[in-house]
């Protein structure tokens, strides 16, 4: 098996991929969309992408890629995120990291480095690479990225100690599993009328199925038109889930319903 995740080496996504990869070869891409594309094309057996953070919320590029490409979600990995400030030394004026990491450390950065320029780059490890090449740049990432001239200037700089991120392990669409305690669906109703969202959620409430997440993302078709991402606490194999999705499909007859798959949550210590 081969896996693909966000690079370069040392990203949080890489750490999550390593935790589930069983020694498999891991390849890297510069964006979440490129990872999902590689799995959809069958270039890799597994892809690991960040989905949601406890401080900053959804990784919108991931949600949009899951609505666009036909892939399966086969595992969910939750891991604590503890950020360090990494640089060649204290003389830097720019802090480069993934937009989620910059946002997760907003209070610390405002307090300690109010004059620094914040630069969003492809990943945390990419920011550390830039810091390795340039003493005027610092990165934010996992402290294990400190090596080859980079030191840890501060640890645990995230705004909340409980900072955690959910990652999905993706597989080609035909490997979709119906077994597991949770499932993810993407719904595009292609309609807009009073009570639509209420109607979309009723099939689950009526069958006592708990929702763990509802997110709306613009469909890109027109302003005010949305795709909904729904996580439920039930497996696709269950009769109540099948019935709820049949109701959902009737409501979304002008659009579509995609079952991304069922899985169990795995907690991995960072
Ligand atoms: O850039 C990384 O290291 C990633 O894997 C994305 C990310 C960024 C911040 C917290 C969790 C995941």
CSV table of C-alpha atoms and ligand atoms in Angstrom, one decimal:
chain,number,residue,atom,x,y,z
A,1,UNK,CA,0.0,0.0,0.0
A,2,UNK,CA,1.1,3.6,-0.6
A,3,UNK,CA,-0.2,6.7,1.0
A,4,UNK,CA,-0.1,10.3,0.1
A,5,UNK,CA,-0.4,13.4,2.4
A,6,UNK,CA,0.4,17.0,2.8
A,7,UNK,CA,4.2,17.7,2.5
A,8,UNK,CA,7.0,18.2,2.9
A,9,UNK,CA,8.0,15.7,5.6
A,10,UNK,CA,7.0,16.7,9.2
A,11,UNK,CA,3.5,18.1,8.7
A,12,UNK,CA,0.7,17.1,11.2
A,13,UNK,CA,-0.9,15.3,8.3
A,14,UNK,CA,2.3,13.3,7.8
A,15,UNK,CA,2.3,12.4,11.5
A,16,UNK,CA,-1.3,11.2,11.2
A,17,UNK,CA,-0.5,9.3,8.0
A,18,UNK,CA,2.5,7.6,9.7
A,19,UNK,CA,0.3,6.6,12.7
A,20,UNK,CA,-2.0,4.6,10.4
A,21,UNK,CA,0.3,3.7,7.5
A,22,UNK,CA,1.8,0.5,9.0
A,23,UNK,CA,5.2,1.2,7.5
A,24,UNK,CA,3.7,1.9,4.1
A,25,UNK,CA,5.5,4.2,1.7
A,26,UNK,CA,4.3,7.8,2.1
A,27,UNK,CA,4.4,10.3,-0.8
A,28,UNK,CA,3.7,14.1,-0.5
A,29,UNK,CA,1.6,16.8,-2.3
A,30,UNK,CA,1.5,20.5,-1.8
A,31,UNK,CA,-2.3,20.8,-1.3
A,32,UNK,CA,-5.3,18.9,0.0
A,33,UNK,CA,-6.9,19.0,-3.5
A,34,UNK,CA,-3.9,17.4,-5.0
A,35,UNK,CA,-4.0,14.6,-2.4
A,36,UNK,CA,-7.7,13.9,-3.1
A,37,UNK,CA,-7.1,14.0,-6.8
A,38,UNK,CA,-4.2,11.5,-6.5
A,39,UNK,CA,-6.5,9.0,-4.6
A,40,UNK,CA,-9.4,9.5,-7.0
A,41,UNK,CA,-7.1,8.7,-9.9
A,42,UNK,CA,-5.8,5.6,-8.2
A,43,UNK,CA,-2.2,6.9,-7.9
A,44,UNK,CA,-2.2,6.0,-4.2
A,45,UNK,CA,-4.2,3.5,-2.0
A,46,UNK,CA,-4.7,6.0,0.8
A,47,UNK,CA,-4.7,9.8,1.3
A,48,UNK,CA,-4.6,11.6,4.6
A,49,UNK,CA,-6.1,15.1,4.8
A,50,UNK,CA,-7.0,17.5,7.7
A,51,UNK,CA,-10.8,18.1,8.0
A,52,UNK,CA,-11.6,20.1,11.1
A,53,UNK,CA,-9.8,21.7,14.0
A,54,UNK,CA,-11.2,22.3,17.5
A,55,UNK,CA,-10.1,26.0,17.5
A,56,UNK,CA,-10.3,27.1,13.9
A,57,UNK,CA,-13.1,24.9,12.5
A,58,UNK,CA,-13.3,23.3,9.0
A,59,UNK,CA,-10.5,23.0,6.5
A,60,UNK,CA,-12.7,24.4,3.7
A,61,UNK,CA,-10.4,23.2,0.9
A,62,UNK,CA,-10.9,19.6,2.2
A,63,UNK,CA,-14.7,19.9,2.3
A,64,UNK,CA,-14.8,21.3,-1.2
A,65,UNK,CA,-12.5,18.6,-2.6
A,66,UNK,CA,-14.7,15.9,-1.0
A,67,UNK,CA,-17.7,17.4,-2.7
A,68,UNK,CA,-15.9,17.5,-6.1
A,69,UNK,CA,-14.1,14.1,-6.2
A,70,UNK,CA,-15.6,10.6,-5.8
A,71,UNK,CA,-13.5,9.1,-3.1
A,72,UNK,CA,-14.3,7.1,0.1
A,73,UNK,CA,-13.6,8.0,3.7
A,74,UNK,CA,-12.2,4.8,5.4
A,75,UNK,CA,-10.8,6.1,8.7
A,76,UNK,CA,-11.1,9.1,11.0
A,77,UNK,CA,-8.0,10.0,13.1
A,78,UNK,CA,-8.2,12.6,15.9
A,79,UNK,CA,-4.9,13.9,17.2
A,80,UNK,CA,-3.8,16.6,19.7
A,81,UNK,CA,-2.0,19.6,18.1
A,82,UNK,CA,0.7,21.3,20.0
A,83,UNK,CA,2.5,24.1,18.1
A,84,UNK,CA,6.1,25.3,18.5
A,85,UNK,CA,7.7,28.5,17.2
A,86,UNK,CA,10.8,27.4,15.2
A,87,UNK,CA,13.6,29.6,13.7
A,88,UNK,CA,17.3,29.8,13.3
A,89,UNK,CA,17.3,32.4,16.2
A,90,UNK,CA,15.2,35.2,17.7
A,91,UNK,CA,16.0,37.7,14.8
A,92,UNK,CA,13.1,37.2,12.5
A,93,UNK,CA,10.4,39.5,11.1
A,94,UNK,CA,8.1,37.0,9.2
A,95,UNK,CA,6.2,34.0,10.5
A,96,UNK,CA,5.3,31.5,7.9
A,97,UNK,CA,2.9,28.6,8.4
A,98,UNK,CA,-0.3,26.9,7.3
A,99,UNK,CA,-3.2,29.2,7.6
A,100,UNK,CA,-4.8,27.0,10.3
A,101,UNK,CA,-1.7,27.0,12.4
A,102,UNK,CA,-1.4,30.8,12.2
A,103,UNK,CA,-5.1,31.1,13.2
A,104,UNK,CA,-4.7,28.6,16.1
A,105,UNK,CA,-1.9,30.7,17.6
A,106,UNK,CA,-3.6,34.1,17.0
A,107,UNK,CA,-3.6,35.3,20.6
A,108,UNK,CA,0.1,34.3,21.2
A,109,UNK,CA,1.2,36.0,18.0
A,110,UNK,CA,-0.7,39.2,18.7
A,111,UNK,CA,0.8,39.3,22.2
A,112,UNK,CA,4.4,38.3,21.5
A,113,UNK,CA,5.0,39.4,17.9
A,114,UNK,CA,2.5,42.1,17.1
A,115,UNK,CA,4.8,43.6,14.3
A,116,UNK,CA,5.7,40.3,12.6
A,117,UNK,CA,4.4,39.7,9.0
A,118,UNK,CA,2.3,36.5,9.0
A,119,UNK,CA,2.6,34.5,5.8
A,120,UNK,CA,0.2,31.6,4.9
A,121,UNK,CA,2.1,28.8,3.2
A,122,UNK,CA,1.2,25.3,2.0
A,123,UNK,CA,1.9,23.6,5.3
A,124,UNK,CA,3.5,23.9,8.7
A,125,UNK,CA,6.6,22.0,7.5
A,126,UNK,CA,6.9,24.2,4.4
A,127,UNK,CA,7.1,27.2,6.8
A,128,UNK,CA,9.9,25.5,8.7
A,129,UNK,CA,11.7,24.8,5.4
A,130,UNK,CA,11.6,28.5,4.6
A,131,UNK,CA,12.9,29.3,8.1
A,132,UNK,CA,15.8,26.9,7.5
A,133,UNK,CA,16.7,28.8,4.4
A,134,UNK,CA,16.2,32.3,5.8
A,135,UNK,CA,17.0,33.7,9.3
A,136,UNK,CA,14.4,36.4,8.9
A,137,UNK,CA,11.6,33.8,8.8
A,138,UNK,CA,10.2,31.7,11.6
A,139,UNK,CA,7.8,28.7,11.2
A,140,UNK,CA,5.0,27.3,13.4
A,141,UNK,CA,4.8,23.5,13.5
A,142,UNK,CA,5.4,20.4,15.5
A,143,UNK,CA,8.6,20.7,17.7
A,144,UNK,CA,10.1,17.6,16.0
A,145,UNK,CA,10.8,19.8,12.9
A,146,UNK,CA,13.7,21.4,14.8
A,147,UNK,CA,16.9,20.1,13.3
A,148,UNK,CA,19.6,21.3,10.9
A,149,UNK,CA,20.0,24.8,12.2
A,150,UNK,CA,16.4,25.3,13.5
A,151,UNK,CA,15.7,25.7,17.2
A,152,UNK,CA,12.5,25.7,19.2
A,153,UNK,CA,12.0,29.2,20.5
A,154,UNK,CA,8.7,28.5,22.3
A,155,UNK,CA,6.4,25.5,22.8
A,156,UNK,CA,2.7,25.1,23.3
A,157,UNK,CA,1.8,28.4,21.6
A,158,UNK,CA,-1.7,27.4,20.5
A,159,UNK,CA,-4.6,29.4,22.0
A,160,UNK,CA,-6.2,26.4,23.7
A,161,UNK,CA,-4.4,23.5,25.3
A,162,UNK,CA,-7.1,21.2,24.0
A,163,UNK,CA,-6.3,22.0,20.4
A,164,UNK,CA,-7.1,18.8,18.3
A,165,UNK,CA,-7.5,18.1,14.6
A,166,UNK,CA,-9.6,15.4,12.8
A,167,UNK,CA,-8.1,13.8,9.7
A,168,UNK,CA,-9.7,11.6,7.2
A,169,UNK,CA,-8.0,8.6,5.5
A,170,UNK,CA,-9.3,8.4,2.0
A,171,UNK,CA,-9.4,5.5,-0.4
A,172,UNK,CA,-10.7,4.9,-4.0
A,173,UNK,CA,-14.5,5.1,-4.1
A,174,UNK,CA,-15.0,1.3,-4.6
A,175,UNK,CA,-13.4,0.7,-1.1
A,176,UNK,CA,-16.2,2.5,0.7
A,177,UNK,CA,-17.1,0.7,3.9
A,178,UNK,CA,-20.6,0.4,5.4
A,179,UNK,CA,-19.3,-0.8,8.7
A,180,UNK,CA,-18.4,1.6,11.6
A,181,UNK,CA,-20.1,3.8,14.2
A,182,UNK,CA,-19.9,7.0,12.2
A,183,UNK,CA,-20.7,8.0,8.6
A,184,UNK,CA,-20.1,11.1,6.4
A,185,UNK,CA,-22.5,12.3,3.7
A,186,UNK,CA,-22.4,15.2,1.3
A,187,UNK,CA,-25.7,16.6,0.1
A,188,UNK,CA,-26.4,19.0,-2.7
A,189,UNK,CA,-30.2,19.7,-2.7
A,190,UNK,CA,-30.0,22.2,-5.6
A,191,UNK,CA,-33.0,23.9,-4.1
A,192,UNK,CA,-33.8,26.8,-1.9
A,193,UNK,CA,-37.0,27.3,0.0
A,194,UNK,CA,-38.1,28.0,3.7
A,195,UNK,CA,-37.5,25.0,5.9
A,196,UNK,CA,-35.2,23.1,3.4
A,197,UNK,CA,-32.4,22.6,6.0
A,198,UNK,CA,-34.9,21.5,8.6
A,199,UNK,CA,-36.4,19.0,6.1
A,200,UNK,CA,-32.9,17.6,5.3
A,201,UNK,CA,-32.2,16.9,9.0
A,202,UNK,CA,-35.6,15.5,10.0
A,203,UNK,CA,-34.9,12.0,8.5
A,204,UNK,CA,-32.1,11.6,11.0
A,205,UNK,CA,-34.0,13.1,14.0
A,206,UNK,CA,-37.0,10.9,13.2
A,207,UNK,CA,-34.8,7.8,13.5
A,208,UNK,CA,-32.9,8.9,16.6
A,209,UNK,CA,-29.7,9.3,14.6
A,210,UNK,CA,-27.3,11.8,16.3
A,211,UNK,CA,-25.6,14.4,14.1
A,212,UNK,CA,-22.0,15.2,15.0
A,213,UNK,CA,-21.4,17.8,12.4
A,214,UNK,CA,-23.3,19.9,9.8
A,215,UNK,CA,-21.4,22.3,7.6
A,216,UNK,CA,-22.6,24.3,4.6
A,217,UNK,CA,-20.2,25.3,1.8
A,218,UNK,CA,-21.1,27.4,-1.2
A,219,UNK,CA,-21.8,25.2,-4.2
A,220,UNK,CA,-20.0,27.6,-6.5
A,221,UNK,CA,-23.1,27.7,-8.8
A,222,UNK,CA,-24.7,30.8,-7.5
A,223,UNK,CA,-24.8,33.0,-4.4
A,224,UNK,CA,-26.9,31.5,-1.6
A,225,UNK,CA,-26.7,27.9,-3.1
A,226,UNK,CA,-25.1,25.4,-0.7
A,227,UNK,CA,-23.6,21.9,-0.4
A,228,UNK,CA,-24.1,20.3,3.1
A,229,UNK,CA,-21.6,18.1,4.8
A,230,UNK,CA,-23.3,15.9,7.4
A,231,UNK,CA,-21.6,13.5,9.9
A,232,UNK,CA,-23.9,11.0,11.7
A,233,UNK,CA,-23.4,8.7,14.6
A,234,UNK,CA,-24.6,5.6,12.7
A,235,UNK,CA,-23.2,3.1,10.1
A,236,UNK,CA,-24.3,3.0,6.5
A,237,UNK,CA,-25.1,-0.8,7.1
A,238,UNK,CA,-27.9,0.1,9.5
A,239,UNK,CA,-31.5,-0.1,8.4
A,240,UNK,CA,-32.4,3.3,10.0
A,241,UNK,CA,-29.5,5.0,8.1
A,242,UNK,CA,-30.6,3.5,4.8
A,243,UNK,CA,-34.1,4.7,5.4
A,244,UNK,CA,-32.9,8.2,6.4
A,245,UNK,CA,-30.8,8.4,3.3
A,246,UNK,CA,-33.7,7.3,1.0
A,247,UNK,CA,-35.7,10.2,2.5
A,248,UNK,CA,-32.8,12.5,1.9
A,249,UNK,CA,-32.4,11.4,-1.7
A,250,UNK,CA,-36.1,12.3,-2.3
A,251,UNK,CA,-35.5,15.8,-0.9
A,252,UNK,CA,-32.4,16.2,-3.0
A,253,UNK,CA,-33.9,14.8,-6.3
A,254,UNK,CA,-32.8,17.9,-8.2
A,255,UNK,CA,-29.2,17.5,-6.8
A,256,UNK,CA,-27.3,14.5,-5.3
A,257,UNK,CA,-26.4,12.7,-2.1
A,258,UNK,CA,-22.9,11.2,-1.8
A,259,UNK,CA,-22.1,8.5,0.8
A,260,UNK,CA,-18.5,8.9,1.7
A,261,UNK,CA,-18.4,5.9,3.9
A,262,UNK,CA,-18.5,4.6,7.5
A,263,UNK,CA,-15.7,4.4,9.9
A,264,UNK,CA,-14.7,4.4,13.6
A,265,UNK,CA,-12.9,7.2,15.3
A,266,UNK,CA,-9.2,6.5,16.2
A,267,UNK,CA,-7.4,8.7,18.7
A,268,UNK,CA,-3.7,9.0,18.0
A,269,UNK,CA,-1.3,10.8,20.4
A,270,UNK,CA,0.7,13.4,18.5
B,1,LIG,O1,0.4,22.0,7.7
B,1,LIG,C1,0.3,20.9,8.4
B,1,LIG,O2,1.1,20.4,9.1
B,1,LIG,C2,-1.0,20.2,8.2
B,1,LIG,O3,-1.0,19.0,8.2
B,1,LIG,C3,-2.2,21.0,8.2
B,1,LIG,C4,-2.5,21.3,9.6
B,1,LIG,C5,-2.2,22.6,10.1
B,1,LIG,C6,-2.4,22.9,11.4
B,1,LIG,C7,-3.0,22.0,12.3
B,1,LIG,C8,-3.3,20.7,11.8
B,1,LIG,C9,-3.1,20.4,10.5
